[in-house]
Coordinates of C-alpha atoms in Angstrom, one line a residue:
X23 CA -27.4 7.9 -16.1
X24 CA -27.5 11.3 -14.0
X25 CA -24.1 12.1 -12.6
X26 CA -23.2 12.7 -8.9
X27 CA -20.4 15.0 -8.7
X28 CA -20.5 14.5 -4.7
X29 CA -20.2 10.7 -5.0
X30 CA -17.2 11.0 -7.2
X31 CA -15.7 12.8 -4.8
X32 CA -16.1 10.4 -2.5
X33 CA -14.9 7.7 -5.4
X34 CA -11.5 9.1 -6.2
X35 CA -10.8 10.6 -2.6
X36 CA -12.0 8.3 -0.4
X37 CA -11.1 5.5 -1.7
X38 CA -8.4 6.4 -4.7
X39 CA -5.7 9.2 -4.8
X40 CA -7.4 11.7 -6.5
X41 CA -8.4 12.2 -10.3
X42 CA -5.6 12.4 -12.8
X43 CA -5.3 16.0 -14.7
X44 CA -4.5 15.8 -18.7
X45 CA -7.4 14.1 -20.8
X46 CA -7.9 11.3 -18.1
X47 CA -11.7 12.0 -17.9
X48 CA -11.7 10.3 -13.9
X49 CA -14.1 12.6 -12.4
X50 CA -16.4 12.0 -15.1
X51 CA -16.2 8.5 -14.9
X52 CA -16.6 8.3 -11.2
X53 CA -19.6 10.4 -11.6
X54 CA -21.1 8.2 -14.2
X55 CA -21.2 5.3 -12.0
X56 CA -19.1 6.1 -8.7
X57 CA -19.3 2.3 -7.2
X58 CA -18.6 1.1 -10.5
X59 CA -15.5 3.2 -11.0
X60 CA -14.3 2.2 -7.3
X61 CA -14.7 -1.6 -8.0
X62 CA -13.7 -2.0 -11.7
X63 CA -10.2 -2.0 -10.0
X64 CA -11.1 -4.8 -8.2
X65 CA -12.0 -7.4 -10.9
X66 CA -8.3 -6.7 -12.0
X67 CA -6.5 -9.0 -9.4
X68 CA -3.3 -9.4 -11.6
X69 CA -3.3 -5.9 -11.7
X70 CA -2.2 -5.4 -7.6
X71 CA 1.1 -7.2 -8.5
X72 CA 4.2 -5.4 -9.1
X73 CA 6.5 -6.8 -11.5
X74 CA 8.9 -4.5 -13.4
X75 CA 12.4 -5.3 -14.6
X76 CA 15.2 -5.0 -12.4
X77 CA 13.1 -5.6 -9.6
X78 CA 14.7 -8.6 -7.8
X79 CA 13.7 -11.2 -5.0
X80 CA 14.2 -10.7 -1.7
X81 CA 16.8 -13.7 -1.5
X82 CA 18.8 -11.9 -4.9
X83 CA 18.9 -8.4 -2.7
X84 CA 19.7 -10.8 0.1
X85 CA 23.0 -12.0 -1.9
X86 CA 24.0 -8.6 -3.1
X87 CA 23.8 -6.7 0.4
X88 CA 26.0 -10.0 1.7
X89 CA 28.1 -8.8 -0.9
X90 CA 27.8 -5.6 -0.4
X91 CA 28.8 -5.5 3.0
X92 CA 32.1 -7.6 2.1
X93 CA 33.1 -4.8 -0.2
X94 CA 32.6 -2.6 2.7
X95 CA 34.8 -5.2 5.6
X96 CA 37.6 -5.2 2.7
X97 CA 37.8 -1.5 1.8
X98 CA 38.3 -0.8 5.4
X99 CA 40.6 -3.3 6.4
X100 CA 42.7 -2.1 3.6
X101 CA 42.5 1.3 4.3
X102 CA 43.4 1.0 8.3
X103 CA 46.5 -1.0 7.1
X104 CA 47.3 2.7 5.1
X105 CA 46.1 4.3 7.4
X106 CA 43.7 6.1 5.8
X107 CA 40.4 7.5 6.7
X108 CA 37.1 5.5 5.0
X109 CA 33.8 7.2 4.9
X110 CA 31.1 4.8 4.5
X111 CA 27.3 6.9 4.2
X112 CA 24.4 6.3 5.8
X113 CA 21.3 7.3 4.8
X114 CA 19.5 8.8 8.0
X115 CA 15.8 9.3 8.8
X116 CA 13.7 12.1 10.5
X117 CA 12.2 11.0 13.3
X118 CA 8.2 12.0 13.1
X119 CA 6.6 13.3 16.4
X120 CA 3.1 14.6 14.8
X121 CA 1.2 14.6 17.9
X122 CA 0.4 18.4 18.1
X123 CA -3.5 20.3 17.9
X124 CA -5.4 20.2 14.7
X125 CA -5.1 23.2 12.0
X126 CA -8.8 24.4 10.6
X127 CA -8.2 24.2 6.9
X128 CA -9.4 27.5 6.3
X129 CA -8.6 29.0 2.7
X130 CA -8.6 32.8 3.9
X131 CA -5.9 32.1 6.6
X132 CA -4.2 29.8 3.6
X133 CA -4.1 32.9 1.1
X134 CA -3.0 35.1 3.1
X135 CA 0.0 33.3 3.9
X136 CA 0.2 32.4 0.3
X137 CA 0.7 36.2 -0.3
X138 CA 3.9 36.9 1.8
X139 CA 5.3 34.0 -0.3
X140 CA 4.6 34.9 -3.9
X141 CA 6.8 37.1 -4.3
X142 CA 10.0 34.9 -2.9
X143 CA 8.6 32.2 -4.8
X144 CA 7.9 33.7 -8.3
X145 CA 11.8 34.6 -9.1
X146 CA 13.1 31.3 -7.8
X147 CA 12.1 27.8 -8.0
X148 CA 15.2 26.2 -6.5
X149 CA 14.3 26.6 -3.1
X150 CA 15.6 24.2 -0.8
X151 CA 12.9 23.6 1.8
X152 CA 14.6 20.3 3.3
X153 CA 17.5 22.8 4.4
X154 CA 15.2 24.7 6.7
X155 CA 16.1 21.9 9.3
X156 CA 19.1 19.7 8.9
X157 CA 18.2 16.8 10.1
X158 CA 15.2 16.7 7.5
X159 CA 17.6 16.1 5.3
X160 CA 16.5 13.5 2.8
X161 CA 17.8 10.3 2.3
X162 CA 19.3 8.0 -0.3
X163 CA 21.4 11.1 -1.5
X164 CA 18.1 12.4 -3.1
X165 CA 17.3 15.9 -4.2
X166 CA 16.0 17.9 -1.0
X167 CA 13.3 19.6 -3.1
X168 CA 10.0 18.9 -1.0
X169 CA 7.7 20.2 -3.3
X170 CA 8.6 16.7 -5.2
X171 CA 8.2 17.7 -8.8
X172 CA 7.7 14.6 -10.8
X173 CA 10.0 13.8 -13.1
X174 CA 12.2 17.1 -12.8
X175 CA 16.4 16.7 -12.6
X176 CA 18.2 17.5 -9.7
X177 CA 18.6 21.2 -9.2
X178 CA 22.3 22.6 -10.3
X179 CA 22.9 24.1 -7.0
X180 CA 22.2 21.2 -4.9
X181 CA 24.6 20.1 -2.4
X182 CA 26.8 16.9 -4.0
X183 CA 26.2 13.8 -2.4
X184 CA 28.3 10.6 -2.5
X185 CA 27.4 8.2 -5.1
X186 CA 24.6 5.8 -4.3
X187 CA 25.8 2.1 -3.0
X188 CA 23.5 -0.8 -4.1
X189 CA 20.8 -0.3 -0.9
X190 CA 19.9 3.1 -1.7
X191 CA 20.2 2.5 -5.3
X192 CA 17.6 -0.2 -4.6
X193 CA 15.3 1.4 -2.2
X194 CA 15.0 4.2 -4.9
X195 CA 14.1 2.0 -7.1
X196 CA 11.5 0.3 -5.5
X197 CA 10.0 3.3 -4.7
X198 CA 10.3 4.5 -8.1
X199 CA 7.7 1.4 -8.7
X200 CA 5.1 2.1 -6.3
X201 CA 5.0 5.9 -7.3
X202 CA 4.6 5.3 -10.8
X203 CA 1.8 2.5 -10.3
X204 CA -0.2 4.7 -8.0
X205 CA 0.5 8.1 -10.3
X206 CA -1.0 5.5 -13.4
X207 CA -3.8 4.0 -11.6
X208 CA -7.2 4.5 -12.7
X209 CA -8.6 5.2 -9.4
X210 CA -5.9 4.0 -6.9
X211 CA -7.8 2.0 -4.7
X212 CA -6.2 -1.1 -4.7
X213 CA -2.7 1.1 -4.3
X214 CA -4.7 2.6 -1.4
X215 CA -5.4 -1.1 -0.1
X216 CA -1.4 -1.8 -0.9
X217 CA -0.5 1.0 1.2
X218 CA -3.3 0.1 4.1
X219 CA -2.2 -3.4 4.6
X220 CA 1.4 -2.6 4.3
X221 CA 1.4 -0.1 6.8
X222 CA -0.9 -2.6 9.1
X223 CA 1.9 -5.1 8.5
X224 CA 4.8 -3.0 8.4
X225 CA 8.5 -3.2 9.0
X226 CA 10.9 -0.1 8.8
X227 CA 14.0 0.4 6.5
X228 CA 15.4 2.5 9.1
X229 CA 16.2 -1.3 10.9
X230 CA 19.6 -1.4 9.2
X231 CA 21.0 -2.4 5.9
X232 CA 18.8 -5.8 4.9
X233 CA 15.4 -4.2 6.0
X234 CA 16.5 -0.8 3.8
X235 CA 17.2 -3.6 0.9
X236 CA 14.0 -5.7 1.3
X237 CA 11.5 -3.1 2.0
X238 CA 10.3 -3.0 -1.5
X239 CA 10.4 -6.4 -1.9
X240 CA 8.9 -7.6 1.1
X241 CA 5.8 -5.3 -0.4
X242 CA 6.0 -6.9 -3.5
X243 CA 6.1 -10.9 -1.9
X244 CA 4.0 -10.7 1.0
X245 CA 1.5 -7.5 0.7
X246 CA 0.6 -7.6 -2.7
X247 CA -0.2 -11.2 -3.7
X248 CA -3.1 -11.4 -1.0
X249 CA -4.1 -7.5 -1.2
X250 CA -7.6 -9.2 -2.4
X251 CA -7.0 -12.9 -1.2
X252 CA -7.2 -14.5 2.0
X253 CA -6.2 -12.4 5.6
X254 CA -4.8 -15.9 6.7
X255 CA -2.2 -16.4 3.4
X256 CA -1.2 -13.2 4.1
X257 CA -0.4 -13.4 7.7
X258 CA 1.4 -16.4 6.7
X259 CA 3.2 -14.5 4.2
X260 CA 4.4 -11.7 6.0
X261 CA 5.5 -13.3 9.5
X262 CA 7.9 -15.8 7.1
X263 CA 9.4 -13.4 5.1
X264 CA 13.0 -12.4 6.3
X265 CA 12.3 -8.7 6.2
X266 CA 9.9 -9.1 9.2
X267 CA 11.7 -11.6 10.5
X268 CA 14.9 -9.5 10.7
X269 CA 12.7 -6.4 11.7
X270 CA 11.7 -8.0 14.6
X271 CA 14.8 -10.1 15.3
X272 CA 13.3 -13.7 15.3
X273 CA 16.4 -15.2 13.8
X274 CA 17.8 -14.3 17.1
X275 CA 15.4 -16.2 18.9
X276 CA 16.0 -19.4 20.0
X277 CA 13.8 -21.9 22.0
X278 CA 15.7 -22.7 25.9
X279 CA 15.5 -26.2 25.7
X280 CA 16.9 -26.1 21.6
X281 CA 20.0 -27.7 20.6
X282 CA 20.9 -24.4 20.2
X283 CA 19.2 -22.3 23.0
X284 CA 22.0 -24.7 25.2
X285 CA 24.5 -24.6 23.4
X286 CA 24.6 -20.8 23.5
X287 CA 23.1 -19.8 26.6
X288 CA 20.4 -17.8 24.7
X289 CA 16.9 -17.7 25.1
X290 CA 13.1 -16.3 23.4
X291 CA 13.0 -13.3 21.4
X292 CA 9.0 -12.5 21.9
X293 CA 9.5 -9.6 19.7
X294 CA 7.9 -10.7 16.7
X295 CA 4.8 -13.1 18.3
X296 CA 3.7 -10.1 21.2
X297 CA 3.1 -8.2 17.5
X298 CA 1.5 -10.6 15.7
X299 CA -0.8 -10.9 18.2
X300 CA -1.2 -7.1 19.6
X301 CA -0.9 -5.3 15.9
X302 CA -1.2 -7.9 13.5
X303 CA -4.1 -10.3 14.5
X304 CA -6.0 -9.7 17.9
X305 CA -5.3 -6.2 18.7
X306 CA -5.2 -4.8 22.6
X307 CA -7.7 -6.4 24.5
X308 CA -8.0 -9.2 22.1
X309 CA -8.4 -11.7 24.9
X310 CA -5.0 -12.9 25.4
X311 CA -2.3 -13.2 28.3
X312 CA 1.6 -12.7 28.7
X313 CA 1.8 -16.3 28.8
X314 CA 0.2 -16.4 25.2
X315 CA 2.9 -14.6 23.8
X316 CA 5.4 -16.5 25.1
X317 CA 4.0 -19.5 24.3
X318 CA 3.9 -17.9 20.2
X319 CA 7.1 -17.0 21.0
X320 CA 7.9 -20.5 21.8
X321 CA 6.3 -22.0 18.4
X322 CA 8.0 -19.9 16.3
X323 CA 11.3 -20.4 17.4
X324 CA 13.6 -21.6 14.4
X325 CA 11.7 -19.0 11.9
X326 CA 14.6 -17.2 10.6
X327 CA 16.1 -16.7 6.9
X328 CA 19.6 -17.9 5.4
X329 CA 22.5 -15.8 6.1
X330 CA 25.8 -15.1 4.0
X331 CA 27.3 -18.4 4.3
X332 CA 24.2 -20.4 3.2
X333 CA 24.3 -23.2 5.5
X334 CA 20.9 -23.8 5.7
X335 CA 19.6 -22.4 2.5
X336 CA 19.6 -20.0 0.0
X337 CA 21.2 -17.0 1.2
X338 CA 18.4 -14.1 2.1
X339 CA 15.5 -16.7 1.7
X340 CA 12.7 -17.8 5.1
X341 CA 14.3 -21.4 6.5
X342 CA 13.3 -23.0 9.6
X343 CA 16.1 -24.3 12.1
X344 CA 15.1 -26.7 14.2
X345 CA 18.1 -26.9 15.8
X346 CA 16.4 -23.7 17.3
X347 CA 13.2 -24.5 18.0
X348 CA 12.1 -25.0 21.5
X349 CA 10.8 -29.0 21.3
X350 CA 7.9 -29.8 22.7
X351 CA 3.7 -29.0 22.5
X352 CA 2.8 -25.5 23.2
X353 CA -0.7 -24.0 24.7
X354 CA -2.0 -21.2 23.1
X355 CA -5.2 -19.3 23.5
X356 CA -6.7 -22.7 25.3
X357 CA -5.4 -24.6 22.5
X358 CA -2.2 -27.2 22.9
X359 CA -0.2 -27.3 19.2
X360 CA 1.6 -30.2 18.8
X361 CA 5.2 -30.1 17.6
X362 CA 5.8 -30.7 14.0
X363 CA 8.1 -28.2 13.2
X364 CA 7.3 -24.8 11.2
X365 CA 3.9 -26.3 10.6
X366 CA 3.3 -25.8 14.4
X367 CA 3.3 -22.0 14.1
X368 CA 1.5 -21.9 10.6
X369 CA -1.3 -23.9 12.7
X370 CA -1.5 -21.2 15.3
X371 CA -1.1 -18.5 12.6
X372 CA -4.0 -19.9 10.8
X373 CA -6.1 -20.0 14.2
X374 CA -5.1 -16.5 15.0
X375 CA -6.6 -15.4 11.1
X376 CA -10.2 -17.1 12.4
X377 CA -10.3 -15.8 15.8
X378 CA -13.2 -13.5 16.6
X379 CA -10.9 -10.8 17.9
X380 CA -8.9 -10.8 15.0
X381 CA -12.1 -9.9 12.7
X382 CA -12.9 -7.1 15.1
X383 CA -9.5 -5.4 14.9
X384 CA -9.2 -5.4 11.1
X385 CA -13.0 -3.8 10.9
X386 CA -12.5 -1.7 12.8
X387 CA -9.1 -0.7 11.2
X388 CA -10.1 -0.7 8.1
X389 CA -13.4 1.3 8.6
X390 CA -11.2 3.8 10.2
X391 CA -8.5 4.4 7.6
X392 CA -11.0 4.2 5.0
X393 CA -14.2 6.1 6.5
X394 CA -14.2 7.7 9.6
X395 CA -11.3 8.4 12.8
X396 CA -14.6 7.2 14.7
X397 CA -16.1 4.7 11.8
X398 CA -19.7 3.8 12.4
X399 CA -20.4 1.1 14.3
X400 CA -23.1 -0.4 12.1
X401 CA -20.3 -0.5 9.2
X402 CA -17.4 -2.3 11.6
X403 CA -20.2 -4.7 12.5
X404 CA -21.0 -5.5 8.6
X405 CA -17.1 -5.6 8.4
X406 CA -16.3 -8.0 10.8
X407 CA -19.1 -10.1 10.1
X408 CA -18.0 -10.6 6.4
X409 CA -15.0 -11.1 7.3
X410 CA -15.7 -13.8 9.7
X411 CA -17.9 -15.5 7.3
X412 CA -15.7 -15.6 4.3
X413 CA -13.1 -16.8 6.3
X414 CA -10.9 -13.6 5.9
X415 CA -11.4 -13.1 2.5
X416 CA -10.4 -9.6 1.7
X417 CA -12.0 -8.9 -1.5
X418 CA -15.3 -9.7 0.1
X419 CA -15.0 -7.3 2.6
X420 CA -13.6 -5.0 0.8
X421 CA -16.4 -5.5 -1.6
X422 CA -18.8 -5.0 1.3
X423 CA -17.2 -2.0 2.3
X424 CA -17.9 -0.1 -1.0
X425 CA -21.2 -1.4 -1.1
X426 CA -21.9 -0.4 2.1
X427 CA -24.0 3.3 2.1
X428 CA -22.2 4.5 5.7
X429 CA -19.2 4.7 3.5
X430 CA -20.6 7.0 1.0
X431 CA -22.9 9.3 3.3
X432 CA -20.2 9.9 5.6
X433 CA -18.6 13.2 5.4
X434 CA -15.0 13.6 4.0
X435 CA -13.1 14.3 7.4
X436 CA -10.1 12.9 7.1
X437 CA -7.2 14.7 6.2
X438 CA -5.0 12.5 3.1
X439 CA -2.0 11.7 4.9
X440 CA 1.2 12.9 3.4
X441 CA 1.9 10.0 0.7
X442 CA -1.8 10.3 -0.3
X443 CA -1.2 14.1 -0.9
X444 CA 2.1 14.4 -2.7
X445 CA 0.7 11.2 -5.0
X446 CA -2.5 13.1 -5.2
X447 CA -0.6 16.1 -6.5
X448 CA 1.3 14.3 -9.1
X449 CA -1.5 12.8 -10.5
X450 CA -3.6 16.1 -10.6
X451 CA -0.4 17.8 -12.3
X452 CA -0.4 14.7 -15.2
X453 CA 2.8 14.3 -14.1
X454 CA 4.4 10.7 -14.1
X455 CA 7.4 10.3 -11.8
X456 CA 11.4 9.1 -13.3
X457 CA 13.1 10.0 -10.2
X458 CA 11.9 9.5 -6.7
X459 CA 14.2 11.8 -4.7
X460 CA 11.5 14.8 -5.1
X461 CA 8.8 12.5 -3.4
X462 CA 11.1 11.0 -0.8
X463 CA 11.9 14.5 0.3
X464 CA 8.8 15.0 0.8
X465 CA 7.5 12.3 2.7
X466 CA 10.3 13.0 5.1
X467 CA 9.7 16.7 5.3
X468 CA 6.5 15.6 6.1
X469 CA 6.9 13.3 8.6
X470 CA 6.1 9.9 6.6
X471 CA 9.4 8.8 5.6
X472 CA 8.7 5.7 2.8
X473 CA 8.4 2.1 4.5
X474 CA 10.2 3.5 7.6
X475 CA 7.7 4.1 10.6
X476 CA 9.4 4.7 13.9
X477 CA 8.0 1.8 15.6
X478 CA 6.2 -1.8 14.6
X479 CA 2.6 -0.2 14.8
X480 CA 3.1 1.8 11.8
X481 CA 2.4 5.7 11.0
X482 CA -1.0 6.6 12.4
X483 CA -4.1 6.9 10.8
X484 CA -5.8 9.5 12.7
X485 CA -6.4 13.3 11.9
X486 CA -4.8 14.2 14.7
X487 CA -1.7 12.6 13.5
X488 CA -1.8 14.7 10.4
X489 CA -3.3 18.0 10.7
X490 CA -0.6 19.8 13.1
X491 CA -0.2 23.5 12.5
X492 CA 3.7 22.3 11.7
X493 CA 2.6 19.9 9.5
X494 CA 0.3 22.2 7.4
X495 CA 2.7 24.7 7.1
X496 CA 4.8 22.3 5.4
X497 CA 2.1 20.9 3.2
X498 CA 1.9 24.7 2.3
X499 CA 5.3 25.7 1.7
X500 CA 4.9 22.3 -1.2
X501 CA 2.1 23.3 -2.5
X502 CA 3.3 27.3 -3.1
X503 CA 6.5 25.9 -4.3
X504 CA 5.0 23.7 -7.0
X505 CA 2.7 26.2 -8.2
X506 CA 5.7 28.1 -8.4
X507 CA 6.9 25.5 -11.1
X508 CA 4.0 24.9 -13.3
X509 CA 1.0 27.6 -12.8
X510 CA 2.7 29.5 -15.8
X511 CA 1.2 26.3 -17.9
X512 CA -2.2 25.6 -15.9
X513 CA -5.4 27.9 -15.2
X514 CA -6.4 26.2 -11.8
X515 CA -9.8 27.1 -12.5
X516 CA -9.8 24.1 -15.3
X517 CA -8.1 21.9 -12.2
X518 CA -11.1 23.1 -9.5
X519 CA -13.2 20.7 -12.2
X520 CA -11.0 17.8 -12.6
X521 CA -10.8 17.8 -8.8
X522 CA -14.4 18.5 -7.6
X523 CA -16.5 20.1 -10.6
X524 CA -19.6 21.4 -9.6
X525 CA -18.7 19.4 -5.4
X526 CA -16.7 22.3 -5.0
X527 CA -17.5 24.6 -2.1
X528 CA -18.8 28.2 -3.0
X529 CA -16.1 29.6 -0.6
X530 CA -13.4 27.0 -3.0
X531 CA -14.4 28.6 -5.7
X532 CA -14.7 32.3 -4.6
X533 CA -11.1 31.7 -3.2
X534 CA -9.6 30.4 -5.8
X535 CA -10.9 32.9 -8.5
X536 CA -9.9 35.9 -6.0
X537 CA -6.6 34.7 -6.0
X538 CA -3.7 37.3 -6.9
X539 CA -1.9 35.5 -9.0
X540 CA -2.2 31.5 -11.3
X541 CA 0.2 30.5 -8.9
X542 CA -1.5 31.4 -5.2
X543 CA -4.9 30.2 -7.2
X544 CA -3.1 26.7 -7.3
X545 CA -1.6 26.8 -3.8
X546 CA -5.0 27.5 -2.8
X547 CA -6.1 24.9 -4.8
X548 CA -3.9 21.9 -3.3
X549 CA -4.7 23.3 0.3
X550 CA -8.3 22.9 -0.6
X551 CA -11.0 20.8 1.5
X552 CA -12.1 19.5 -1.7
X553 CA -7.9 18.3 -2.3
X554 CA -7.2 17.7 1.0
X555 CA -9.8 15.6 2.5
X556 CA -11.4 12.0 1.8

């Protein structure tokens, strides 16, 4: 079989993270057969799940944070009874504003900055580029090194942090998992589809201490099991599980004519049902009123999760109180749902999963972060339509999405959005990650902090978002500072053909071979069109 080095490309960065360096052989592969390559992932269902020791349910992080924080009431009780001063850390997050005009990724104007950096680069490779702004300081107490090194100890010099309590010690190490699964995968693609749906449901970490613990998890339970399933088990999955629950404060909301909506004087929270419907089902203009959402709001009333004490279940785990759910049928959408408890709101969340609009928003979504800012509309119509007629099954469409030609003929645009580029560069290194704190770092440096988005719409997925002169310079600054670190051991002329082989760019190569030194040729390399886009 002839092999097309522009469709594996396409293979690995459209739709993966890049080829692995080392002996991996991906490029090869994907040029072999490139929708082969893409899809043997796919017939590997088992193989979306993320189960590693030590890596707990959401309820068991539920019960240790409880604990946790009754450590926390204790030791400070005590200590303003002797008077002295308790310091309690918390991990803070950079907030991400990466609205600014797009950079041309040109590799003359890259190598030339490269230059001026060489020579500050070459005779240290502790630089501290998180300290350039204070508060881009990482989080979790991790090393500040942005140019996120897999694998590499802290650096001597680094500032000393507190020790890590048992939320950051688990947030690292659910991050840990997701790094090494997408720095091992074959391809990536269905790590790519974990991150796609997990940022289309997403919650933020940044919510307080429960959401930091079950951010991980709530990946784990409710993204992962229905990455290639049904749309509808998902939804189902995700709007029960206490992490969005808490994220959106639905335990808090109680229905006016509950038991307990009187007793307390408290009414709807419409927090979590205007999202379901505005980013998680219909989208804007889905065809639905303010009088729809209250009336979601209204059904789910009594979705909440078990606190410390128990009292109505297992401590951390989704319950249903009907003490706080508003009695009584609800219209929604020109239907009336009868009340019979939590099954009322699964009813409307199922009819929300079959609506036309719904199958509209997540073609066009997914066309978009896949294909094209502006996907074609011939491919969003094959998308919806598969969708629709599968009932929202989301292997078939994404099946239909690599099988579709407007995803292979269209021209790699997007910019890899900052998890896609430091996983991309790990992979391309050979490197497999121990410690996360180098790829946190980055991510915040970079304005992507991990499973913490400033609001419930998630990080965007536009090049606009990305490709701001700030946000290049720092994608930059990493690359020069890990080819600082390992171009000594690489000839990035080998990498230029695990990357792109003979789909690399004359100018790529010209660039890259002119280079002054191993270390701007790798820079160089990283900051690539061929690296940078899919």
């Amino acid at each position: 079989m002839a092999r097309d080095s522009q469709a594996a490309l396409v293979a690995l960065n459209r739709f993966g993270f890049g080829a692995r360096g080392g002996a991996s052989g991906d490029f090869v592969n994907a040029a072999s057969d490139p929708r082969g390559f893409v899809k043997a992932e796919l017939n590997r269902p088992n193989g979306v799940l993320l189960e590693i020791p030590g890596l707990l349910s959401t309820p068991a992080y539920g019960q240790a944070v409880f604990a946790y924080q009754a450590e926390v009431k204790q030791a400070r009780e005590a200590a303003a009874k002797s008077g002295a001063p308790v310091s309690e850390a918390a991990p803070a997050q950079p907030a991400a504003d990466p609205k600014a005009p797009r950079r041309n990724l040109s590799l003359n104007s890259i190598a030339m900055d490269i230059a001026a950096k060489d020579a500050t680069t070459k005779d240290s490779t502790t630089t501290d580029l998180m300290t350039k702004d204070p508060a881009m300081k990482a989080p979790e107490g991790g090393s500040a090194n942005a140019a996120m090194v897999a694998g590499e100890a802290m650096q001597p010099n680094a500032a000393k942090t507190q020790p890590l309590n048992i939320i950051q010690k688990t947030y690292r190490a659910e991050a840990l998992a997701r790094l090494q699964r997408a720095a091992i995968a074959d391809c990536g693609f269905t790590e790519r589809l974990v991150a796609f749906w997990s940022n289309h449901f997403c919650i933020s970490a940044n919510k307080g201490e429960l959401a930091r613990m079950w951010a991980g998890s709530f990946e784990r339970e409710a993204i992962r099991p229905h990455v290639l399933g049904r749309f509808g088990d998902m939804l189902k999955a995700v709007e029960q599980h206490p992490a969005m629950l808490f994220f959106l404060d639905n335990q808090q909301s109680l229905g006016p004519d509950s038991r307990a909506g009187q007793n307390r004087k408290r009414g709807l929270n419409e927090n979590l049902a205007r999202e379901i419907m505005e980013l998680h089902t219909l989208g804007v203009g889905g065809g639905y009123s303010q009088d729809d959402v209250t009336s979601l709001a209204r059904i789910i009333t009594g979705w909440s999760f078990a606190g410390r004490q128990g009292q109505l279940g297992t401590p951390g785990s989704f319950v249903f109180n009907a003490n706080a759910h508003q009695p009584g049928a609800q219209p929604l959408l020109g239907k009336t749902y009868e009340n019979n408890g939590v099954a009322q709101g699964e009813a409307a969340l199922a009819d929300l999963a079959r609506h036309p609009s719904t199958a509209k928003f997540i073609a066009t979504k997914f066309a978009r972060h896949f294909v094209a800012d502006d996907p074609p509309q011939a491919l969003v119509a094959q998308l919806q339509e598969v969708f629709r007629k599968s009932d929202g099954d989301l292997k078939a469409l994404t099946v239909a999405l690599v099988d579709s030609d407007e995803a292979w003929q269209a021209p790699l645009t997007k910019l890899r959005n900052p998890y896609e580029f430091l996983v991309a560069a790990g992979r391309l290194l050979a490197r497999i990650p121990d410690d996360p704190a180098n790829y946190l770092g980055g991510l915040n440096l970079l304005g992507q902090p991990l499973w913490s988005p400033s609001g419930p719409n998630g990080f965007p997925d536009t090049n606009a978002a990305w490709a701001a002169p700030e946000g290049m310079k720092l994608r930059l600054d990493i690359s020069a500072q890990l080819a600082s670190r390992v171009a000594d051991k690489i000839d990035p002329r080998d990498l230029l053909e695990l990357v792109a082989a003979d789909a690399a760019s004359e100018e790529t190569r010209r660039t890259i071979e002119r280079a002054e030194s191993r270390q701007q040729a790798l820079a160089l390399l990283l900051m690539s069109p061929e690296f940078q886009r899919r």
